[in-house]
Coordinates of C-alpha atoms in Angstrom, one line a residue:
M87 CA -120.1 -3.5 128.7
R88 CA -117.8 -0.5 128.9
A89 CA -119.5 1.4 131.7
C90 CA -118.7 3.3 134.9
I91 CA -121.5 1.5 136.7
P92 CA -123.6 -1.6 136.3
L93 CA -126.9 -0.8 134.7
A94 CA -129.7 -3.3 135.2
L95 CA -132.4 -4.0 132.6
A96 CA -135.7 -2.5 133.6
V97 CA -138.8 -4.4 133.0
L98 CA -142.5 -4.0 134.1
C99 CA -144.0 -6.0 136.9
G100 CA -147.4 -7.2 138.2
L101 CA -147.6 -8.2 141.8
A102 CA -150.3 -9.9 143.9
W103 CA -151.7 -8.1 146.9
A104 CA -149.8 -10.5 149.2
D105 CA -146.5 -9.1 147.9
L106 CA -147.0 -5.6 149.1
Y107 CA -144.4 -5.8 151.9
S108 CA -140.8 -5.9 151.0
A109 CA -137.4 -5.6 152.7
P110 CA -135.7 -2.2 152.1
T111 CA -133.1 -3.8 149.7
S112 CA -135.8 -5.6 147.6
C113 CA -138.2 -4.6 144.9
Q114 CA -140.9 -6.9 146.2
G115 CA -144.1 -4.9 146.2
R116 CA -142.2 -1.8 145.0
C117 CA -142.0 -2.1 141.2
Y118 CA -142.2 1.3 139.5
E119 CA -142.9 3.2 142.7
A120 CA -142.2 6.9 142.9
F121 CA -138.6 7.8 143.6
D122 CA -137.7 8.1 147.3
K123 CA -134.3 9.4 148.1
H124 CA -134.5 7.7 151.5
Q125 CA -134.6 4.2 150.1
Q126 CA -131.4 2.1 150.1
C127 CA -132.0 1.0 146.5
H128 CA -134.7 1.8 144.0
C129 CA -137.3 0.2 141.8
N130 CA -138.7 3.2 139.9
A131 CA -138.9 3.6 136.2
H132 CA -135.5 5.3 135.9
C133 CA -133.3 3.3 138.3
Q134 CA -131.8 1.5 135.4
E135 CA -130.5 4.8 134.0
F136 CA -128.8 5.7 137.2
G137 CA -127.6 2.2 138.2
N138 CA -129.3 2.2 141.6
C139 CA -131.9 -0.5 141.2
C140 CA -132.3 -3.2 143.9
K141 CA -130.6 -6.5 143.0
D142 CA -133.9 -8.3 142.4
F143 CA -135.3 -5.5 140.2
E144 CA -135.1 -7.6 137.0
S145 CA -136.3 -10.8 138.5
L146 CA -139.3 -9.3 140.3
C147 CA -140.3 -6.5 138.0
S148 CA -140.6 -8.8 135.0
D149 CA -142.3 -8.0 131.7
R150 CA -145.6 -9.7 131.1
E151 CA -144.7 -9.9 127.4
G152 CA -147.1 -7.3 126.1
F153 CA -149.6 -9.4 124.1
S154 CA -149.0 -12.6 126.1
Y155 CA -152.7 -13.0 126.8
S156 CA -153.7 -12.9 123.1
S157 CA -153.6 -15.7 120.6
D158 CA -151.1 -13.8 118.4
A159 CA -148.6 -12.9 121.0
I160 CA -145.1 -11.7 119.9
T161 CA -142.7 -13.5 122.2
K162 CA -139.5 -12.2 123.7
E163 CA -137.6 -14.8 121.6
E164 CA -139.3 -13.6 118.4
I165 CA -138.4 -9.9 119.2
Q166 CA -134.8 -10.9 119.8
S167 CA -134.7 -12.9 116.5
I168 CA -136.1 -10.1 114.4
S169 CA -133.9 -7.5 116.1
E170 CA -130.8 -9.6 115.1
K171 CA -132.1 -9.7 111.5
I172 CA -132.6 -5.9 111.5
Y173 CA -129.1 -5.5 112.9
R174 CA -127.5 -7.6 110.1
A175 CA -129.6 -5.8 107.5
D176 CA -128.3 -2.3 108.4
T177 CA -125.9 -1.9 105.4
N178 CA -126.2 1.9 105.6
K179 CA -124.6 2.1 109.0
A180 CA -121.3 3.8 109.6
Q181 CA -118.1 1.8 109.3
K182 CA -115.4 2.1 111.9
E183 CA -113.4 4.6 109.8
D184 CA -116.5 6.8 109.3
I185 CA -116.7 8.0 112.9
I186 CA -114.0 8.9 115.5
L187 CA -115.3 9.5 119.0
N188 CA -113.6 11.3 121.9
R189 CA -115.6 9.9 124.8
Q190 CA -113.3 11.4 127.5
N191 CA -114.6 11.2 131.0
C192 CA -117.1 8.6 132.3
I193 CA -118.9 9.6 135.5
S194 CA -121.1 7.9 138.1
P195 CA -124.9 8.2 138.1
S196 CA -124.7 10.3 141.3
E197 CA -122.8 13.0 139.3
T198 CA -125.3 13.4 136.4
R199 CA -127.3 16.1 138.2
D200 CA -124.3 18.2 139.0
Q201 CA -124.2 19.8 135.5
V202 CA -120.4 19.8 135.4
D203 CA -118.6 19.7 132.1
H204 CA -116.1 16.9 132.5
C205 CA -115.1 16.8 128.8
P206 CA -113.4 19.9 127.4
K207 CA -113.4 18.5 123.8
P208 CA -116.3 17.7 121.5
L209 CA -117.7 14.1 121.4
F210 CA -117.2 13.8 117.7
T211 CA -113.7 14.2 116.4
Y212 CA -114.6 13.1 112.9
V213 CA -117.6 12.0 110.9
N214 CA -117.5 11.1 107.3
E215 CA -120.3 13.3 106.0
K216 CA -120.6 11.3 102.8
L217 CA -122.9 9.2 104.9
F218 CA -125.4 12.1 104.9
S219 CA -125.7 11.9 101.1
K220 CA -127.3 8.5 101.3
P221 CA -131.0 8.8 100.6
T222 CA -132.3 7.8 104.0
Y223 CA -129.9 10.1 105.8
A224 CA -130.6 13.0 103.5
A225 CA -134.4 12.5 104.0
F226 CA -134.0 12.2 107.7
I227 CA -131.9 15.4 108.0
N228 CA -134.5 17.3 106.1
L229 CA -137.0 16.6 108.9
L230 CA -134.9 17.8 111.8
N231 CA -135.5 21.5 111.5
N232 CA -139.3 21.2 111.0
Y233 CA -140.0 21.7 114.7
Q234 CA -140.2 24.3 117.4
R235 CA -138.2 22.7 120.2
A236 CA -140.0 24.4 123.1
T237 CA -143.1 22.5 124.2
G238 CA -146.3 24.6 124.4
H239 CA -145.9 26.0 120.9
G240 CA -148.2 24.3 118.4
E241 CA -146.6 22.7 115.3
H242 CA -147.9 23.7 111.9
F243 CA -146.4 21.9 108.9
S244 CA -146.1 23.5 105.5
T245 CA -146.9 21.5 102.4
Q246 CA -143.2 21.0 101.8
Q247 CA -142.7 19.7 105.4
L248 CA -145.5 17.2 105.0
A249 CA -143.9 16.1 101.7
E250 CA -140.6 15.6 103.6
Q251 CA -142.3 13.2 106.0
D252 CA -143.7 11.2 103.1
A253 CA -140.3 11.2 101.4
F254 CA -138.6 9.9 104.5
L255 CA -141.0 7.0 104.8
R256 CA -140.7 6.2 101.1
E257 CA -136.9 6.1 101.4
I258 CA -136.7 3.9 104.5
M259 CA -139.3 1.5 103.1
K260 CA -136.8 0.8 100.3
T261 CA -134.2 -0.6 102.7
A262 CA -133.7 -4.1 103.8
V263 CA -134.1 -3.0 107.4
M264 CA -137.7 -1.9 107.0
K265 CA -138.5 -4.8 104.7
E266 CA -137.4 -7.2 107.4
L267 CA -139.6 -5.4 110.0
Y268 CA -142.6 -5.3 107.7
S269 CA -142.3 -8.9 106.8
F270 CA -142.1 -9.9 110.5
L271 CA -145.1 -7.8 111.5
H272 CA -147.1 -9.0 108.5
Y273 CA -146.4 -12.6 109.5
Q274 CA -147.5 -11.7 113.0
N275 CA -150.8 -10.4 111.7
R276 CA -150.2 -6.9 112.7
Y277 CA -150.6 -5.4 109.2
G278 CA -152.3 -6.7 106.1
S279 CA -150.4 -4.6 103.6
E280 CA -147.3 -2.5 103.4
Q281 CA -149.4 0.6 102.8
E282 CA -151.3 0.0 106.0
F283 CA -148.0 -0.3 107.8
V284 CA -146.6 2.9 106.3
D285 CA -149.9 4.8 107.1
D286 CA -149.6 3.6 110.7
L287 CA -146.0 4.6 111.0
K288 CA -146.9 8.1 109.8
N289 CA -149.6 8.5 112.4
M290 CA -147.5 6.9 115.1
W291 CA -144.4 9.1 114.6
F292 CA -145.6 12.3 112.9
G293 CA -149.1 12.6 114.4
L294 CA -149.3 15.6 116.7
Y295 CA -150.4 15.6 120.3
S296 CA -150.1 18.0 123.3
R297 CA -147.4 18.0 125.9
G298 CA -148.4 21.4 127.2
K299 CA -151.4 23.8 127.0
E300 CA -151.0 24.4 123.2
E301 CA -152.8 21.8 121.1
G302 CA -150.5 19.7 118.8
D303 CA -147.2 20.8 120.1
S304 CA -145.3 17.5 120.0
S305 CA -144.9 14.2 118.1
G306 CA -142.9 11.0 118.6
F307 CA -140.4 12.0 115.8
E308 CA -139.8 15.5 117.2
H309 CA -139.3 14.2 120.8
V310 CA -137.1 11.1 120.1
F311 CA -135.0 12.3 117.1
S312 CA -135.0 16.1 117.0
G313 CA -135.4 16.9 120.7
E314 CA -137.5 19.2 122.8
V315 CA -137.1 21.6 125.7
K316 CA -139.7 21.5 128.5
K317 CA -139.5 23.5 131.7
G318 CA -135.9 24.5 131.0
K319 CA -134.6 20.9 130.4
V320 CA -133.9 18.9 127.3
T321 CA -136.3 16.0 126.7
G322 CA -135.9 13.4 124.1
F323 CA -133.0 14.1 121.7
H324 CA -131.8 10.5 121.3
N325 CA -130.2 10.6 117.8
W326 CA -126.4 10.7 117.0
I327 CA -126.9 12.6 113.7
R328 CA -128.8 15.4 115.3
F329 CA -126.2 15.5 118.1
Y330 CA -123.3 15.7 115.6
L331 CA -124.9 18.4 113.5
Q332 CA -125.8 20.5 116.5
E333 CA -122.3 20.0 118.1
K334 CA -120.7 21.1 114.8
E335 CA -122.8 24.3 114.9
G336 CA -121.6 24.9 118.5
L337 CA -125.1 24.4 120.0
V338 CA -124.4 21.1 121.8
D339 CA -121.7 20.9 124.5
Y340 CA -120.8 17.3 125.5
Y341 CA -120.3 17.0 129.3
S342 CA -119.7 13.3 130.0
H343 CA -121.1 9.8 129.7
I344 CA -122.2 7.1 132.1
L345 CA -122.4 4.1 129.7
D346 CA -120.6 2.9 126.6
G347 CA -122.1 -0.2 125.0
P348 CA -120.2 -3.4 124.3
W349 CA -120.1 -3.3 120.6
D350 CA -116.7 -2.9 118.9
S351 CA -118.2 -1.6 115.7
Y352 CA -121.1 0.6 114.8
P353 CA -123.9 0.9 115.8
D354 CA -122.8 1.3 119.4
V355 CA -124.7 2.9 122.3
L356 CA -123.7 5.8 124.5
A357 CA -125.5 7.3 127.5
M358 CA -124.3 10.8 127.9
Q359 CA -124.8 14.2 129.5
F360 CA -124.8 17.5 127.5
T361 CA -126.2 20.9 127.1
W362 CA -128.2 22.0 124.1
D363 CA -128.0 25.7 123.6
G364 CA -127.7 26.1 127.3
Y365 CA -130.4 23.6 128.3
Y366 CA -129.2 20.5 130.2
K367 CA -129.8 16.8 129.4
E368 CA -129.1 14.7 132.5
V369 CA -129.0 11.3 130.8
G370 CA -129.4 11.0 127.0
S371 CA -129.0 7.5 125.5
A372 CA -128.4 7.1 121.8
F373 CA -127.2 4.7 119.1
I374 CA -124.0 5.9 117.5
G375 CA -123.3 5.2 113.9
S376 CA -126.6 3.6 113.0
S377 CA -128.6 4.4 109.9
P378 CA -131.9 6.4 110.4
E379 CA -133.9 3.4 109.3
F380 CA -132.2 1.1 111.9
E381 CA -133.3 3.3 114.8
F382 CA -136.7 4.0 113.3
A383 CA -137.2 0.2 112.8
L384 CA -136.2 -0.8 116.4
Y385 CA -138.2 1.9 118.1
S386 CA -141.2 1.1 116.0
L387 CA -140.9 -2.6 116.7
C388 CA -140.8 -2.0 120.4
F389 CA -143.7 0.4 120.3
I390 CA -145.8 -2.1 118.3
A391 CA -144.8 -5.2 120.2
R392 CA -144.3 -3.7 123.7
P393 CA -146.2 -0.4 123.9
G394 CA -145.4 1.5 127.1
K395 CA -143.1 -1.3 128.3
V396 CA -139.5 -2.4 128.2
C397 CA -138.6 -4.3 125.0
Q398 CA -135.7 -6.8 125.2
L399 CA -133.7 -7.0 122.0
S400 CA -130.5 -8.7 120.8
L401 CA -128.0 -7.0 118.6
G402 CA -124.9 -8.8 117.4
G403 CA -125.2 -11.3 120.3
Y404 CA -125.5 -8.6 123.0
P405 CA -128.7 -7.8 124.9
L406 CA -130.3 -4.3 124.6
A407 CA -133.4 -2.9 126.2
I408 CA -135.5 -0.1 124.7
R409 CA -138.3 1.5 126.7
T410 CA -141.3 3.2 124.9
Y411 CA -144.0 5.4 126.4
T412 CA -147.5 6.0 125.1
W413 CA -149.2 9.3 125.2
D414 CA -152.5 8.6 127.1
S415 CA -154.3 11.9 126.4
S416 CA -154.4 11.4 122.6
T417 CA -155.0 8.5 120.3
Y418 CA -155.0 7.6 116.6
G419 CA -156.8 4.9 114.6
N420 CA -158.6 2.1 116.6
G421 CA -157.7 3.6 119.9
K422 CA -153.9 3.3 119.5
K423 CA -151.9 5.7 121.5
Y424 CA -149.2 8.0 120.0
I425 CA -145.6 7.2 120.8
A426 CA -144.5 9.7 123.3
T427 CA -140.9 8.7 123.7
A428 CA -138.6 5.8 123.0
Y429 CA -135.1 5.5 124.4
I430 CA -132.4 3.0 125.2
V431 CA -132.7 1.7 128.7
S432 CA -129.4 -0.2 128.9
S433 CA -127.1 -2.8 127.4
T434 CA -125.3 -5.5 129.3

């Protein structure tokens, strides 16, 4: 892994009452506690982003495998296998010559809150925009400007915008990436038909919920791919296409990065700092060079198989962890919770 600091994989834990005492350098009894600056090392939900987890974080705060108590459990090994198939199926991804990055300065986690621009030049030196004429890319880009980025302002979609959501889903379902994902989930008894799967994806990603006082001011797609601003800070915004287009318009200013994934081709992973029209993003992880369907497939897989947990994948032989969050205050069909966010935790 090309990184300034070692980033540990974060996973959920369940501990017995007898485990509540722990040494200050251990996560025993401390998994997913609130951040405390006085601790020597940390076991909170974001320690993997900042590289300050205790050494036993991964071993003690281990994932209970989501559906492990049901008869139709999706195992870690099955998730890793299907993620490798999705990785190989992404024929729409960028080739090496399609993107030239200028990563510039890599900083330590302790510097991410300083809001100092360590990179005078843009992140993207060159992108072959012929990629954007591909059907899934074009349909994806059509969606990006359908949202008000400030939370607290209700979203109201026009007939055209609703049609663009359907068009995007139609285009990605034509790809080998999404066919692989559907076949896997169908085999796992999660969906009885492709239409049921598509309907669920639409609710999961485009269904509106409330992050503020205004009803229906956010969605999974808006947060993860387009980005939002809440209380003066950027939230979400985990997509390289959105980043490139906004940087090209002069709205995004790349500051630095703290992690560069191990892949020597696209898709790669970058965890970076930037401002968006003056609003700061402390740590924003994103795939670089992946197709829209690839990201959509992996995030959906993790939300379905490990909702609200860390999902351990394998891409090209390298491990990758994605964390999803559910939105507890609102649900769709059969009590399922909306996807609130999905982001890359780390690669090792």
